[in-house]
Short mmCIF file of C-alpha atoms in Angstrom, two decimals:
data_model
loop_
_atom_site.label_atom_id
_atom_site.label_comp_id
_atom_site.label_asym_id
_atom_site.label_seq_id
_atom_site.Cartn_x
_atom_site.Cartn_y
_atom_site.Cartn_z
CA MET A 1 77.97 150.70 110.13
CA PRO A 2 75.91 148.27 109.10
CA HIS A 3 75.88 144.55 108.51
CA VAL A 4 73.34 142.11 109.21
CA SER A 5 73.06 138.96 108.85
CA GLY A 6 69.73 136.07 107.64
CA PHE A 7 68.48 133.61 104.54
CA VAL A 8 67.47 134.36 101.91
CA ASP A 9 65.13 131.47 99.77
CA ASN A 10 62.84 130.60 96.34
CA ALA A 11 60.03 132.39 97.30
CA SER A 12 59.96 135.04 95.07
CA GLN A 13 63.50 134.79 93.14
CA SER A 14 66.39 132.46 93.05
CA ALA A 15 67.55 132.91 96.09
CA HIS A 16 70.97 134.33 94.81
CA TYR A 17 69.66 136.82 92.91
CA ALA A 18 68.18 137.77 96.71
CA LEU A 19 71.43 137.93 97.71
CA LEU A 20 72.06 140.27 95.66
CA ASP A 21 69.22 143.27 96.27
CA VAL A 22 70.64 142.78 99.92
CA VAL A 23 73.42 143.38 99.63
CA ARG A 24 72.67 146.40 97.49
CA GLN A 25 70.10 147.79 100.03
CA THR A 26 72.43 147.15 103.25
CA CYS A 27 75.10 149.33 101.47
CA LEU A 28 73.44 151.70 100.06
CA THR A 29 72.62 152.01 104.33
CA ALA A 30 75.94 151.98 104.82
CA GLY A 31 76.38 154.90 102.28
CA TRP A 32 77.63 153.88 98.88
CA THR A 33 76.45 154.85 95.91
CA VAL A 34 74.27 152.99 93.69
CA LEU A 35 76.15 152.85 89.95
CA ARG A 36 74.09 150.07 87.58
CA TYR A 37 71.17 147.76 89.68
CA ASP A 38 69.94 145.78 86.26
CA THR A 39 67.87 142.81 86.40
CA ALA A 40 66.05 142.63 83.03
CA THR A 41 68.49 139.76 82.30
CA ALA A 42 69.64 136.41 83.93
CA ASN A 43 72.71 137.92 84.72
CA HIS A 44 71.36 140.76 87.62
CA GLU A 45 73.93 143.40 87.58
CA LEU A 46 74.49 146.10 91.07
CA ILE A 47 77.78 148.37 90.29
CA LEU A 48 78.87 150.57 93.46
CA ARG A 49 80.98 153.01 94.76
CA THR A 50 82.17 152.61 98.23
CA THR A 51 82.30 156.32 100.35
CA THR A 52 85.50 156.36 99.97
CA GLY A 53 86.00 156.31 95.60
CA ALA A 54 86.90 152.61 94.71
CA VAL A 55 84.55 151.33 92.65
CA VAL A 56 82.89 147.32 92.87
CA GLY A 57 80.80 145.22 91.46
CA LEU A 58 78.31 142.03 91.35
CA ARG A 59 76.28 140.25 89.32
CA THR A 60 75.12 136.84 89.47
CA TYR A 61 75.59 133.50 86.02
CA GLN A 62 74.21 130.55 86.51
CA ASP A 63 73.98 127.49 84.58
CA VAL A 64 70.64 125.38 85.00
CA ALA A 65 72.08 121.89 83.05
CA ALA A 66 75.76 122.31 85.04
CA ASP A 67 73.38 123.09 88.13
CA TYR A 68 74.95 126.39 89.56
CA TYR A 69 73.57 129.50 90.56
CA ASN A 70 77.49 131.84 91.11
CA LEU A 71 77.76 135.43 92.48
CA LEU A 72 81.18 137.12 89.91
CA ALA A 73 82.93 139.64 92.55
CA ALA A 74 84.62 142.61 90.59
CA GLY A 75 87.51 145.67 91.23
CA MET A 76 87.30 147.99 88.92
CA SER A 77 89.06 150.62 88.60
CA SER A 78 86.20 153.36 87.58
CA TYR A 79 83.34 153.43 85.66
CA ASP A 80 82.26 153.66 82.31
CA VAL A 81 77.83 153.44 81.63
CA ALA A 82 78.26 152.49 78.27
CA ALA A 83 80.49 148.93 78.70
CA THR A 84 79.11 145.77 80.29
CA PHE A 85 79.80 144.18 83.56
CA ASP A 86 82.67 142.59 82.60
CA THR A 87 84.34 144.65 80.22
CA GLN A 88 83.95 147.67 83.00
CA PRO A 89 87.85 149.55 82.87
CA GLY A 90 90.79 147.94 84.64
CA VAL A 91 87.86 145.34 85.51
CA VAL A 92 89.09 141.95 87.83
CA LEU A 93 86.86 138.56 88.68
CA SER A 94 86.59 136.52 90.87
CA GLY A 95 83.05 134.10 91.41
CA VAL A 96 81.36 132.86 94.77
CA PRO A 97 79.46 129.78 94.03
CA ALA A 98 76.06 130.11 96.14
CA HIS A 99 73.43 128.56 95.79
CA PRO A 100 69.23 129.23 94.26
CA GLU A 101 66.82 127.81 96.35
CA ARG A 102 68.19 128.89 101.02
CA ILE A 103 71.84 130.85 101.32
CA ASP A 104 72.83 132.04 104.46
CA TYR A 105 74.73 134.84 105.35
CA TRP A 106 76.87 137.61 107.16
CA LEU A 107 77.00 140.59 105.74
CA THR A 108 79.04 143.28 107.13
CA VAL A 109 79.53 147.31 105.98
CA ASN A 110 81.34 150.21 106.35
CA ASN A 111 82.91 153.61 104.33
CA LYS A 112 85.10 151.84 101.72
CA ARG A 113 84.69 147.72 102.43
CA LEU A 114 82.08 144.69 102.93
CA VAL A 115 82.41 141.55 103.27
CA LEU A 116 80.06 138.96 103.03
CA ALA A 117 80.20 135.65 104.36
CA LEU A 118 77.41 132.32 102.67
CA LYS A 119 76.64 128.50 103.95
CA VAL A 120 75.23 127.34 100.58
CA GLY A 121 74.03 123.43 100.24
CA GLY A 122 73.48 123.15 103.93
CA SER A 123 77.18 123.08 105.44
CA ALA A 124 79.80 125.53 103.43
CA TYR A 125 80.56 128.48 103.61
CA GLU A 126 81.43 131.09 100.77
CA SER A 127 83.50 134.11 101.58
CA LEU A 128 84.05 137.45 99.48
CA TYR A 129 85.79 141.26 99.97
CA LEU A 130 84.78 144.04 97.52
CA GLY A 131 86.72 147.54 97.99
CA GLN A 132 90.01 149.27 99.76
CA ALA A 133 92.58 147.36 102.86
CA ASN A 134 93.76 149.41 104.74
CA PRO A 135 97.90 150.74 103.31
CA TYR A 136 101.40 150.71 104.88
CA THR A 137 102.13 153.72 103.05
CA ARG A 138 100.60 157.41 103.15
CA PRO A 139 96.83 157.31 101.81
CA THR A 140 98.73 160.21 99.06
CA LEU A 141 101.15 157.97 97.99
CA TYR A 142 98.39 155.10 96.65
CA PRO A 143 94.94 155.87 97.71
CA ASN A 144 93.35 153.19 96.40
CA PRO A 145 94.68 150.18 97.31
CA LEU A 146 91.18 148.14 95.85
CA VAL A 147 91.10 144.04 96.86
CA VAL A 148 89.00 141.53 95.36
CA SER A 149 88.99 138.30 97.40
CA GLY A 150 86.72 136.22 95.99
CA MET A 151 86.74 132.04 95.04
CA LEU A 152 87.30 131.36 92.01
CA ASP A 153 89.13 132.34 88.68
CA GLY A 154 86.83 134.76 86.82
CA ALA A 155 83.12 133.28 85.96
CA ALA A 156 84.51 129.64 86.04
CA ALA A 157 81.85 127.38 86.73
CA VAL A 158 82.02 125.86 89.86
CA ARG A 159 78.94 124.64 92.35
CA PHE A 160 79.48 125.34 95.46
CA SER A 161 80.13 121.33 96.66
CA ASP A 162 83.33 120.73 94.33
CA THR A 163 86.17 120.29 96.92
CA ALA A 164 88.80 122.28 95.19
CA HIS A 165 88.10 125.74 95.41
CA SER A 166 89.26 127.58 98.31
CA MET A 167 88.93 130.80 99.86
CA GLY A 168 91.05 133.96 98.14
CA PHE A 169 92.31 134.99 101.77
CA LYS A 170 94.48 132.38 101.77
CA GLY A 171 96.35 133.92 99.32
CA GLY A 172 97.60 133.80 96.06
CA GLY A 173 97.85 129.97 94.38
CA THR A 174 94.41 128.77 96.25
CA GLY A 175 91.34 129.44 93.86
CA ALA A 176 90.53 126.94 91.46
CA ASN A 177 91.09 127.26 87.94
CA GLY A 178 93.84 129.53 88.17
CA VAL A 179 94.91 132.10 90.44
CA ASN A 180 93.30 135.25 90.82
CA ASN A 181 90.50 134.85 93.93
CA LEU A 182 92.90 137.18 95.71
CA ARG A 183 93.83 139.96 93.46
CA LEU A 184 94.76 143.92 95.22
CA ARG A 185 94.73 146.86 92.83
CA PHE A 186 98.01 148.00 94.35
CA GLY A 187 98.86 151.84 92.25
CA SER A 188 97.98 151.24 88.53
CA GLY A 189 97.72 147.54 88.25
CA TRP A 190 96.31 145.00 89.90
CA MET A 191 98.42 141.68 91.26
CA THR A 192 98.03 138.47 93.12
CA PRO A 193 99.80 138.64 96.45
CA LYS A 194 100.48 136.48 98.89
CA ALA A 195 99.00 136.31 102.64
CA TRP A 196 100.39 136.33 105.67
CA PRO A 197 99.73 134.10 107.96
CA TRP A 198 98.69 131.18 105.97
CA VAL A 199 101.67 131.20 103.76
CA ASN A 200 104.13 130.94 107.34
CA ASN A 201 104.24 127.13 107.80
CA TRP A 202 105.10 128.60 111.91
CA VAL A 203 101.70 129.59 111.52
CA CYS A 204 98.96 127.58 109.03
CA GLY A 205 100.93 125.37 107.74
CA THR A 206 102.27 121.33 109.22
CA ALA A 207 105.10 122.87 111.73
CA ALA A 208 101.36 124.94 112.99
CA THR A 209 99.81 124.36 116.55
CA LEU A 210 97.84 127.57 116.06
CA LYS A 211 96.03 127.63 120.12
CA THR A 212 97.68 128.13 122.97
CA GLY A 213 96.02 127.53 125.51
CA ASP A 214 93.38 128.76 125.99
CA SER A 215 93.41 131.24 123.50
CA TYR A 216 92.07 132.07 119.81
CA PRO A 217 94.51 135.45 119.06
CA LEU A 218 93.59 137.39 115.93
CA MET A 219 96.41 137.42 113.34
CA PRO A 220 95.69 140.27 109.99
CA VAL A 221 95.40 138.94 107.69
CA VAL A 222 98.62 140.95 105.83
CA LEU A 223 99.05 141.42 102.04
CA TYR A 224 102.79 141.38 100.03
CA THR A 225 104.79 140.39 97.28
CA ALA A 226 108.66 139.16 96.84
CA ALA A 227 109.08 142.41 94.72
CA ASN A 228 107.24 145.17 96.47
CA GLY A 229 107.08 143.73 100.20
CA LEU A 230 104.70 144.44 102.77
CA LEU A 231 101.76 146.18 100.66
CA VAL A 232 98.01 146.43 102.51
CA GLU A 233 96.23 145.12 105.69
CA LEU A 234 92.83 143.55 105.05
CA ASP A 235 90.20 145.95 106.87
CA GLY A 236 87.69 143.06 109.07
CA VAL A 237 88.92 140.53 108.17
CA LEU A 238 91.13 138.56 110.25
CA GLN A 239 93.02 134.10 110.68
CA ILE A 240 91.82 132.37 113.49
CA SER A 241 92.07 128.99 114.62
CA GLY A 242 90.33 126.32 113.66
CA VAL A 243 91.17 124.24 116.92
CA GLY A 244 89.20 123.80 119.40
CA ILE A 245 86.19 125.96 117.10
CA GLY A 246 83.53 125.50 114.13
CA ALA A 247 82.05 127.60 112.47
CA GLU A 248 79.54 130.47 112.87
CA ASP A 249 81.41 130.27 116.47
CA THR A 250 81.39 133.91 117.16
CA LEU A 251 83.33 135.94 119.94
CA ASN A 252 84.01 139.50 121.79
CA VAL A 253 87.68 141.25 120.79
CA GLY A 254 88.03 144.73 122.92
CA GLY A 255 85.09 145.51 122.61
CA GLU A 256 84.09 143.95 119.07
CA ASP A 257 81.91 141.17 117.99
CA TYR A 258 83.20 138.40 115.50
CA LEU A 259 82.28 134.91 113.36
CA VAL A 260 84.12 132.51 112.47
CA ILE A 261 84.11 131.13 108.73
CA ARG A 262 85.43 128.17 107.91
CA ASP A 263 86.73 127.15 104.06
CA VAL A 264 83.71 125.73 102.20
CA THR A 265 83.52 122.14 104.33
CA ARG A 266 87.03 122.61 105.55
CA THR A 267 87.98 121.70 109.14
CA GLY A 268 91.47 122.05 109.63
CA ALA A 269 93.20 124.38 112.26
CA ALA A 270 93.99 126.81 109.40
CA ASP A 271 91.18 127.26 107.14
CA TYR A 272 88.99 129.17 109.26
CA PHE A 273 89.26 133.14 109.13
CA ALA A 274 86.89 135.95 111.48
CA MET A 275 84.89 138.64 109.62
CA ARG A 276 84.82 142.13 111.76
CA MET A 277 80.24 143.17 112.58
CA ASP A 278 80.72 146.18 111.72
#
């Protein structure tokens, strides 16, 4: 399955528009189906179906006066050709701050999900996860556990330089302007789950050391709720200690390559994750 990295800039169009097209082309290479790609208006739209049947999307939103140029990640229960992007069936939305001039990106896509990391403004790292996760149940019981993890609650008017917004991987309650930057559709509706190990004080809190000797264990990111217990594990996104390690470091574990990304500009021990480069 493909992974790509590089940068886009404003040589021919705004960088966030160019990045949307990189996502489109990469997902096509992975066998996904493009249901909509509309570049006729200011908000470019991309709606996709994974090879496993999940419907997800990305569109741009921006405000020149406020100087933000963002992406909006979406998960949908199905696709309606006549509906707008924001009114698709069962839609959930989470913004991701981007940039008009240059975006460094790392994108990995497999049959059921994409993971995208961006570096904007030279130092801020943004991330998103769109698609299915690995369920802790029989596939026939809940066949489409869909995850939308961005950086913001909906299409929030937040620039990348904002210091409050945070990656959805840390779990419900960390997003700017709300808690909806991590959502899970498990069964018939959406929920705002917690995410282990970030909820564990001994692993990611004030009691944590997050490093044992010279080892950097990759910890699975498990989504759960108090009412429903353990639900899914994110595919190809793992927590890693930030002690003695930095954004864009790479490591090989079991023959697989991982890229380390941080949470915006934060450099604390619990502010990093590793994305598997499929």
